[in-house]
PDB file of C-alpha atoms in Angstrom:
ATOM      1  CA  UNK A  24       0.000   0.000   0.000  1.00  0.00           C
ATOM      2  CA  UNK A  25       2.915   2.320   0.674  1.00  0.00           C
ATOM      3  CA  UNK A  26       4.068   2.081  -2.947  1.00  0.00           C
ATOM      4  CA  UNK A  27       0.535   2.761  -4.213  1.00  0.00           C
ATOM      5  CA  UNK A  28       0.358   5.834  -1.993  1.00  0.00           C
ATOM      6  CA  UNK A  29       3.641   7.167  -3.402  1.00  0.00           C
ATOM      7  CA  UNK A  30       2.516   6.548  -6.990  1.00  0.00           C
ATOM      8  CA  UNK A  31      -0.745   8.393  -6.318  1.00  0.00           C
ATOM      9  CA  UNK A  32       1.058  11.349  -4.717  1.00  0.00           C
ATOM     10  CA  UNK A  33       3.494  11.409  -7.658  1.00  0.00           C
ATOM     11  CA  UNK A  34       0.687  11.747 -10.212  1.00  0.00           C
ATOM     12  CA  UNK A  35      -1.125  14.333  -8.093  1.00  0.00           C
ATOM     13  CA  UNK A  36       2.139  16.279  -8.001  1.00  0.00           C
ATOM     14  CA  UNK A  37       2.339  16.168 -11.806  1.00  0.00           C
ATOM     15  CA  UNK A  38      -1.252  17.396 -12.075  1.00  0.00           C
ATOM     16  CA  UNK A  39      -0.407  20.384  -9.895  1.00  0.00           C
ATOM     17  CA  UNK A  40       2.860  20.994 -11.745  1.00  0.00           C
ATOM     18  CA  UNK A  41       1.423  21.306 -15.244  1.00  0.00           C
ATOM     19  CA  UNK A  42      -0.474  24.534 -14.666  1.00  0.00           C
ATOM     20  CA  UNK A  43      -0.099  27.843 -16.445  1.00  0.00           C
ATOM     21  CA  UNK A  44       2.750  29.847 -14.836  1.00  0.00           C
ATOM     22  CA  UNK A  45       1.545  32.858 -12.885  1.00  0.00           C
ATOM     23  CA  UNK A  46       4.347  35.179 -14.057  1.00  0.00           C
ATOM     24  CA  UNK A  47       5.959  34.390 -17.406  1.00  0.00           C
ATOM     25  CA  UNK A  48       8.922  36.689 -16.783  1.00  0.00           C
ATOM     26  CA  UNK A  49       9.842  34.854 -13.574  1.00  0.00           C
ATOM     27  CA  UNK A  50       9.213  31.483 -15.216  1.00  0.00           C
ATOM     28  CA  UNK A  51      11.450  32.333 -18.186  1.00  0.00           C
ATOM     29  CA  UNK A  52      14.285  33.448 -15.913  1.00  0.00           C
ATOM     30  CA  UNK A  53      13.982  30.266 -13.826  1.00  0.00           C
ATOM     31  CA  UNK A  54      13.912  28.114 -16.965  1.00  0.00           C
ATOM     32  CA  UNK A  55      17.202  29.520 -18.276  1.00  0.00           C
ATOM     33  CA  UNK A  56      18.792  28.972 -14.861  1.00  0.00           C
ATOM     34  CA  UNK A  57      17.639  25.334 -14.855  1.00  0.00           C
ATOM     35  CA  UNK A  58      19.005  24.779 -18.380  1.00  0.00           C
ATOM     36  CA  UNK A  59      22.373  25.957 -17.093  1.00  0.00           C
ATOM     37  CA  UNK A  60      22.273  23.950 -13.853  1.00  0.00           C
ATOM     38  CA  UNK A  61      20.813  20.710 -15.234  1.00  0.00           C
ATOM     39  CA  UNK A  62      22.154  20.757 -18.788  1.00  0.00           C
ATOM     40  CA  UNK A  63      25.214  22.896 -19.420  1.00  0.00           C
ATOM     41  CA  UNK A  64      26.940  21.829 -16.215  1.00  0.00           C
ATOM     42  CA  UNK A  65      26.521  18.164 -17.226  1.00  0.00           C
ATOM     43  CA  UNK A  66      28.432  18.495 -20.506  1.00  0.00           C
ATOM     44  CA  UNK A  67      31.819  17.882 -18.857  1.00  0.00           C
ATOM     45  CA  UNK A  68      30.995  14.497 -17.287  1.00  0.00           C
ATOM     46  CA  UNK A  69      29.149  13.332 -20.423  1.00  0.00           C
ATOM     47  CA  UNK A  70      32.111  14.347 -22.619  1.00  0.00           C
ATOM     48  CA  UNK A  71      34.636  12.510 -20.473  1.00  0.00           C
ATOM     49  CA  UNK A  72      32.659   9.283 -20.073  1.00  0.00           C
ATOM     50  CA  UNK A  73      31.346   9.106 -23.662  1.00  0.00           C
ATOM     51  CA  UNK A  74      34.783   9.463 -25.229  1.00  0.00           C
ATOM     52  CA  UNK A  75      36.448   6.779 -23.133  1.00  0.00           C
ATOM     53  CA  UNK A  76      33.552   4.303 -23.143  1.00  0.00           C
ATOM     54  CA  UNK A  77      33.423   4.526 -26.948  1.00  0.00           C
ATOM     55  CA  UNK A  78      37.134   3.755 -26.974  1.00  0.00           C
ATOM     56  CA  UNK A  79      36.703   0.802 -24.601  1.00  0.00           C
ATOM     57  CA  UNK A  80      33.885  -0.676 -26.728  1.00  0.00           C
ATOM     58  CA  UNK A  81      36.023  -0.404 -29.882  1.00  0.00           C
ATOM     59  CA  UNK A  82      39.103  -1.953 -28.198  1.00  0.00           C
ATOM     60  CA  UNK A  83      37.136  -4.846 -26.685  1.00  0.00           C
ATOM     61  CA  UNK A  84      35.469  -5.559 -30.021  1.00  0.00           C
ATOM     62  CA  UNK A  85      38.827  -5.464 -31.818  1.00  0.00           C
ATOM     63  CA  UNK A  86      40.391  -7.854 -29.297  1.00  0.00           C
ATOM     64  CA  UNK A  87      37.542 -10.338 -29.758  1.00  0.00           C
ATOM     65  CA  UNK A  88      37.476 -10.143 -33.551  1.00  0.00           C
ATOM     66  CA  UNK A  89      40.669 -12.104 -34.148  1.00  0.00           C
ATOM     67  CA  UNK A  90      39.451 -14.439 -36.898  1.00  0.00           C
ATOM     68  CA  UNK A  91      40.659 -13.640 -40.441  1.00  0.00           C
ATOM     69  CA  UNK A  92      37.192 -14.590 -41.721  1.00  0.00           C
ATOM     70  CA  UNK A  93      35.507 -11.752 -39.808  1.00  0.00           C
ATOM     71  CA  UNK A  94      35.750  -8.383 -41.586  1.00  0.00           C
ATOM     72  CA  UNK A  95      37.510  -5.644 -39.627  1.00  0.00           C
ATOM     73  CA  UNK A  96      34.795  -3.105 -40.400  1.00  0.00           C
ATOM     74  CA  UNK A  97      32.672  -5.000 -37.861  1.00  0.00           C
ATOM     75  CA  UNK A  98      34.542  -3.075 -35.131  1.00  0.00           C
ATOM     76  CA  UNK A  99      33.154   0.268 -36.277  1.00  0.00           C
ATOM     77  CA  UNK A 100      29.721  -1.244 -36.886  1.00  0.00           C
ATOM     78  CA  UNK A 101      29.520  -2.785 -33.401  1.00  0.00           C
ATOM     79  CA  UNK A 102      30.776   0.405 -31.742  1.00  0.00           C
ATOM     80  CA  UNK A 103      28.207   2.498 -33.618  1.00  0.00           C
ATOM     81  CA  UNK A 104      25.325   0.195 -32.686  1.00  0.00           C
ATOM     82  CA  UNK A 105      26.396  -0.127 -29.033  1.00  0.00           C
ATOM     83  CA  UNK A 106      26.799   3.621 -28.551  1.00  0.00           C
ATOM     84  CA  UNK A 107      23.593   4.651 -30.351  1.00  0.00           C
ATOM     85  CA  UNK A 108      21.299   1.921 -29.017  1.00  0.00           C
ATOM     86  CA  UNK A 109      22.381   1.614 -25.400  1.00  0.00           C
ATOM     87  CA  UNK A 110      25.270   3.646 -24.120  1.00  0.00           C
ATOM     88  CA  UNK A 111      24.312   7.166 -25.206  1.00  0.00           C
ATOM     89  CA  UNK A 112      20.603   7.134 -24.225  1.00  0.00           C
ATOM     90  CA  UNK A 113      20.597   4.692 -21.289  1.00  0.00           C
ATOM     91  CA  UNK A 114      24.004   4.757 -19.612  1.00  0.00           C
ATOM     92  CA  UNK A 115      24.241   8.539 -19.912  1.00  0.00           C
ATOM     93  CA  UNK A 116      20.780   8.857 -18.338  1.00  0.00           C
ATOM     94  CA  UNK A 117      21.805   6.683 -15.390  1.00  0.00           C
ATOM     95  CA  UNK A 118      24.855   8.919 -14.907  1.00  0.00           C
ATOM     96  CA  UNK A 119      22.651  12.021 -15.059  1.00  0.00           C
ATOM     97  CA  UNK A 120      20.223  10.408 -12.615  1.00  0.00           C
ATOM     98  CA  UNK A 121      23.041  10.329 -10.082  1.00  0.00           C
ATOM     99  CA  UNK A 122      24.449  13.775 -10.770  1.00  0.00           C
ATOM    100  CA  UNK A 123      21.304  15.758 -11.539  1.00  0.00           C
ATOM    101  CA  UNK A 124      18.855  13.719  -9.479  1.00  0.00           C
ATOM    102  CA  UNK A 125      20.733  14.260  -6.225  1.00  0.00           C
ATOM    103  CA  UNK A 126      21.025  17.982  -7.002  1.00  0.00           C
ATOM    104  CA  UNK A 127      17.288  18.351  -7.652  1.00  0.00           C
ATOM    105  CA  UNK A 128      16.278  16.428  -4.529  1.00  0.00           C
ATOM    106  CA  UNK A 129      18.697  18.255  -2.248  1.00  0.00           C
ATOM    107  CA  UNK A 130      17.808  21.722  -3.580  1.00  0.00           C
ATOM    108  CA  UNK A 131      14.032  21.227  -3.283  1.00  0.00           C
ATOM    109  CA  UNK A 132      14.372  19.250  -0.043  1.00  0.00           C
ATOM    110  CA  UNK A 133      16.427  22.035   1.542  1.00  0.00           C
ATOM    111  CA  UNK A 134      13.715  24.522   0.595  1.00  0.00           C
ATOM    112  CA  UNK A 135      11.145  22.241   2.223  1.00  0.00           C
ATOM    113  CA  UNK A 136      12.962  21.774   5.550  1.00  0.00           C
ATOM    114  CA  UNK A 137      13.819  25.482   5.759  1.00  0.00           C
ATOM    115  CA  UNK A 138      10.121  26.314   5.165  1.00  0.00           C
ATOM    116  CA  UNK A 139      10.781  28.293   1.961  1.00  0.00           C
ATOM    117  CA  UNK A 140       8.154  26.217   0.133  1.00  0.00           C
ATOM    118  CA  UNK A 141       5.644  26.989   2.901  1.00  0.00           C
ATOM    119  CA  UNK A 142       6.409  30.688   2.426  1.00  0.00           C
ATOM    120  CA  UNK A 143       5.675  30.394  -1.313  1.00  0.00           C
ATOM    121  CA  UNK A 144       2.346  28.699  -0.576  1.00  0.00           C
ATOM    122  CA  UNK A 145       1.415  31.430   1.913  1.00  0.00           C
ATOM    123  CA  UNK A 146       2.092  34.046  -0.781  1.00  0.00           C
ATOM    124  CA  UNK A 147      -0.296  32.221  -3.126  1.00  0.00           C
ATOM    125  CA  UNK A 148       2.421  30.840  -5.409  1.00  0.00           C
ATOM    126  CA  UNK A 149       1.970  27.390  -6.937  1.00  0.00           C
ATOM    127  CA  UNK A 150       5.233  26.025  -5.554  1.00  0.00           C
ATOM    128  CA  UNK A 151       5.226  22.870  -7.705  1.00  0.00           C
ATOM    129  CA  UNK A 152       4.689  24.843 -10.878  1.00  0.00           C
ATOM    130  CA  UNK A 153       7.373  27.328  -9.848  1.00  0.00           C
ATOM    131  CA  UNK A 154       9.989  24.762  -8.764  1.00  0.00           C
ATOM    132  CA  UNK A 155       9.387  21.621 -10.849  1.00  0.00           C
ATOM    133  CA  UNK A 156       8.004  22.691 -14.247  1.00  0.00           C
ATOM    134  CA  UNK A 157      11.164  24.614 -15.312  1.00  0.00           C
ATOM    135  CA  UNK A 158      13.244  21.556 -14.423  1.00  0.00           C
ATOM    136  CA  UNK A 159      11.034  19.288 -16.557  1.00  0.00           C
ATOM    137  CA  UNK A 160      11.136  21.607 -19.578  1.00  0.00           C
ATOM    138  CA  UNK A 161      14.902  22.144 -19.229  1.00  0.00           C
ATOM    139  CA  UNK A 162      15.513  18.389 -19.083  1.00  0.00           C
ATOM    140  CA  UNK A 163      13.193  17.597 -22.015  1.00  0.00           C
ATOM    141  CA  UNK A 164      14.843  20.313 -24.100  1.00  0.00           C
ATOM    142  CA  UNK A 165      18.512  19.740 -23.299  1.00  0.00           C
ATOM    143  CA  UNK A 166      18.971  16.024 -22.572  1.00  0.00           C
ATOM    144  CA  UNK A 167      18.263  14.798 -26.129  1.00  0.00           C
ATOM    145  CA  UNK A 168      20.956  17.262 -27.256  1.00  0.00           C
ATOM    146  CA  UNK A 169      23.326  15.787 -24.644  1.00  0.00           C
ATOM    147  CA  UNK A 170      22.552  12.284 -25.925  1.00  0.00           C
ATOM    148  CA  UNK A 171      23.335  13.287 -29.523  1.00  0.00           C
ATOM    149  CA  UNK A 172      26.568  14.804 -28.256  1.00  0.00           C
ATOM    150  CA  UNK A 173      27.314  11.585 -26.363  1.00  0.00           C
ATOM    151  CA  UNK A 174      26.736   9.484 -29.508  1.00  0.00           C
ATOM    152  CA  UNK A 175      29.139  11.593 -31.543  1.00  0.00           C
ATOM    153  CA  UNK A 176      31.848  11.537 -28.881  1.00  0.00           C
ATOM    154  CA  UNK A 177      31.453   7.799 -28.258  1.00  0.00           C
ATOM    155  CA  UNK A 178      31.956   6.956 -31.932  1.00  0.00           C
ATOM    156  CA  UNK A 179      34.846   9.427 -32.163  1.00  0.00           C
ATOM    157  CA  UNK A 180      36.389   7.877 -29.043  1.00  0.00           C
ATOM    158  CA  UNK A 181      36.331   4.483 -30.764  1.00  0.00           C
ATOM    159  CA  UNK A 182      38.137   5.911 -33.782  1.00  0.00           C
ATOM    160  CA  UNK A 183      40.727   7.597 -31.532  1.00  0.00           C
ATOM    161  CA  UNK A 184      41.305   4.311 -29.678  1.00  0.00           C
ATOM    162  CA  UNK A 185      42.149   2.586 -32.946  1.00  0.00           C
ATOM    163  CA  UNK A 186      44.512   5.399 -33.847  1.00  0.00           C
ATOM    164  CA  UNK A 187      46.352   5.116 -30.518  1.00  0.00           C
ATOM    165  CA  UNK A 188      46.464   1.315 -30.156  1.00  0.00           C
ATOM    166  CA  UNK A 189      46.875   0.263 -33.835  1.00  0.00           C
ATOM    167  CA  UNK A 190      44.397  -2.585 -33.243  1.00  0.00           C
ATOM    168  CA  UNK A 191      42.441  -1.636 -36.391  1.00  0.00           C
ATOM    169  CA  UNK A 192      42.695   0.760 -39.292  1.00  0.00           C
ATOM    170  CA  UNK A 193      40.786   4.033 -39.397  1.00  0.00           C
ATOM    171  CA  UNK A 194      39.492   3.203 -42.896  1.00  0.00           C
ATOM    172  CA  UNK A 195      37.906  -0.047 -41.697  1.00  0.00           C
ATOM    173  CA  UNK A 196      36.367   1.723 -38.717  1.00  0.00           C
ATOM    174  CA  UNK A 197      34.805   4.457 -40.877  1.00  0.00           C
ATOM    175  CA  UNK A 198      33.429   1.841 -43.297  1.00  0.00           C
ATOM    176  CA  UNK A 199      31.856   0.050 -40.317  1.00  0.00           C
ATOM    177  CA  UNK A 200      30.207   3.263 -39.122  1.00  0.00           C
ATOM    178  CA  UNK A 201      28.698   3.835 -42.573  1.00  0.00           C
ATOM    179  CA  UNK A 202      27.645   0.204 -43.045  1.00  0.00           C
ATOM    180  CA  UNK A 203      23.883  -0.481 -42.824  1.00  0.00           C
ATOM    181  CA  UNK A 204      23.008   2.854 -41.203  1.00  0.00           C
ATOM    182  CA  UNK A 205      19.384   2.951 -40.032  1.00  0.00           C
ATOM    183  CA  UNK A 206      18.091   6.483 -39.251  1.00  0.00           C
ATOM    184  CA  UNK A 207      15.346   5.030 -37.054  1.00  0.00           C
ATOM    185  CA  UNK A 208      17.977   4.093 -34.482  1.00  0.00           C
ATOM    186  CA  UNK A 209      18.601   7.798 -33.878  1.00  0.00           C
ATOM    187  CA  UNK A 210      14.842   8.343 -33.510  1.00  0.00           C
ATOM    188  CA  UNK A 211      14.697   5.405 -31.101  1.00  0.00           C
ATOM    189  CA  UNK A 212      17.506   6.902 -28.997  1.00  0.00           C
ATOM    190  CA  UNK A 213      15.799  10.320 -28.956  1.00  0.00           C
ATOM    191  CA  UNK A 214      12.483   8.807 -27.794  1.00  0.00           C
ATOM    192  CA  UNK A 215      14.252   6.963 -24.988  1.00  0.00           C
ATOM    193  CA  UNK A 216      16.272   9.977 -23.908  1.00  0.00           C
ATOM    194  CA  UNK A 217      13.130  12.155 -23.796  1.00  0.00           C
ATOM    195  CA  UNK A 218      11.313   9.623 -21.602  1.00  0.00           C
ATOM    196  CA  UNK A 219      14.352   9.267 -19.343  1.00  0.00           C
ATOM    197  CA  UNK A 220      14.694  13.070 -19.106  1.00  0.00           C
ATOM    198  CA  UNK A 221      11.136  13.307 -17.773  1.00  0.00           C
ATOM    199  CA  UNK A 222      11.897  10.654 -15.150  1.00  0.00           C
ATOM    200  CA  UNK A 223      15.167  12.353 -14.123  1.00  0.00           C
ATOM    201  CA  UNK A 224      13.348  15.655 -13.585  1.00  0.00           C
ATOM    202  CA  UNK A 225      10.200  14.414 -11.821  1.00  0.00           C
ATOM    203  CA  UNK A 226      11.131  11.546  -9.488  1.00  0.00           C
ATOM    204  CA  UNK A 227      13.907  13.487  -7.650  1.00  0.00           C
ATOM    205  CA  UNK A 228      11.539  16.481  -7.485  1.00  0.00           C
ATOM    206  CA  UNK A 229       8.928  14.279  -5.820  1.00  0.00           C
ATOM    207  CA  UNK A 230      11.377  12.980  -3.221  1.00  0.00           C
ATOM    208  CA  UNK A 231      12.648  16.471  -2.487  1.00  0.00           C
ATOM    209  CA  UNK A 232       9.236  18.128  -2.314  1.00  0.00           C
ATOM    210  CA  UNK A 233       7.736  15.645   0.167  1.00  0.00           C
ATOM    211  CA  UNK A 234      10.780  15.228   2.401  1.00  0.00           C
ATOM    212  CA  UNK A 235      10.114  15.478   6.140  1.00  0.00           C
ATOM    213  CA  UNK A 236      12.595  16.197   8.906  1.00  0.00           C
ATOM    214  CA  UNK A 237      15.939  17.961   8.783  1.00  0.00           C
ATOM    215  CA  UNK A 238      19.113  17.978   6.744  1.00  0.00           C
ATOM    216  CA  UNK A 239      19.766  14.291   7.470  1.00  0.00           C
ATOM    217  CA  UNK A 240      16.453  13.359   5.854  1.00  0.00           C
ATOM    218  CA  UNK A 241      17.333  15.460   2.799  1.00  0.00           C
ATOM    219  CA  UNK A 242      20.448  13.323   2.314  1.00  0.00           C
ATOM    220  CA  UNK A 243      18.446  10.119   2.633  1.00  0.00           C
ATOM    221  CA  UNK A 244      15.837  11.436   0.212  1.00  0.00           C
ATOM    222  CA  UNK A 245      18.594  12.204  -2.315  1.00  0.00           C
ATOM    223  CA  UNK A 246      19.846   8.623  -2.073  1.00  0.00           C
ATOM    224  CA  UNK A 247      16.330   7.196  -2.521  1.00  0.00           C
ATOM    225  CA  UNK A 248      15.700   9.509  -5.458  1.00  0.00           C
ATOM    226  CA  UNK A 249      18.843   8.372  -7.294  1.00  0.00           C
ATOM    227  CA  UNK A 250      18.058   4.694  -6.646  1.00  0.00           C
ATOM    228  CA  UNK A 251      14.426   4.894  -7.783  1.00  0.00           C
ATOM    229  CA  UNK A 252      15.244   7.058 -10.789  1.00  0.00           C
ATOM    230  CA  UNK A 253      17.838   4.518 -11.925  1.00  0.00           C
ATOM    231  CA  UNK A 254      15.422   1.620 -11.369  1.00  0.00           C
ATOM    232  CA  UNK A 255      12.660   3.309 -13.382  1.00  0.00           C
ATOM    233  CA  UNK A 256      15.107   4.152 -16.199  1.00  0.00           C
ATOM    234  CA  UNK A 257      16.215   0.495 -16.442  1.00  0.00           C
ATOM    235  CA  UNK A 258      12.605  -0.750 -16.452  1.00  0.00           C
ATOM    236  CA  UNK A 259      11.531   1.838 -19.022  1.00  0.00           C
ATOM    237  CA  UNK A 260      14.530   0.904 -21.148  1.00  0.00           C
ATOM    238  CA  UNK A 261      13.320  -2.701 -21.266  1.00  0.00           C
ATOM    239  CA  UNK A 262       9.735  -1.849 -22.219  1.00  0.00           C
ATOM    240  CA  UNK A 263      10.679   0.868 -24.722  1.00  0.00           C
ATOM    241  CA  UNK A 264      13.108  -1.506 -26.424  1.00  0.00           C
ATOM    242  CA  UNK A 265      10.362  -4.124 -26.683  1.00  0.00           C
ATOM    243  CA  UNK A 266       7.858  -1.644 -28.100  1.00  0.00           C
ATOM    244  CA  UNK A 267      10.129   0.216 -30.506  1.00  0.00           C
ATOM    245  CA  UNK A 268      12.471  -2.528 -31.727  1.00  0.00           C
ATOM    246  CA  UNK A 269      10.524  -5.716 -30.978  1.00  0.00           C
TER     247      UNK A 269
END
């Protein structure tokens, strides 16, 4: 029953969140701040991880393709498919769930325990609309761009790994990237990243908004938010893959 209660409160929170903003000027200013905090400040970690994971995928594939009967362009093909289908949309989202999710929960939770949210309610401000909606829009707008960026860097990282290690030729790698390219895979990755972005913005917001207690409880809520966001992303990844590629 406890889980059902949380699910019900989550959807009631969303209903309250998606209301018309009371002051568009304030909303616009908050939105740009959230794009910076949730999106622009995540570029560094996504750049670092995407580049090196793409390189690792290419190296591992090259080390396992040791038969002379297997074409070398398979390395680029496998790296492209792995990065586009799974790493860029799913693994990057799990990373963002940890980085961004804890930030969202702690920032909203701190406002709750210091009674700032109560002050907003007393002033007649829809606190959920004011605090959560800009985060949702910022995530939905910027995270698909981050995923595209992650795809590009992952594939480039694979090419750079071949250049450094001499395990495969750049020409074979580029041929593998171009081989059997299906544009729907990009669409599939964008659909997944959009769904994951919504989860990353809303579940930590829920845990932060309804936190009770002091600063210790805010820390615990941040941990729960990251765990549940990651769990929901993995489950959604399974069902979306079944629906879109099955």
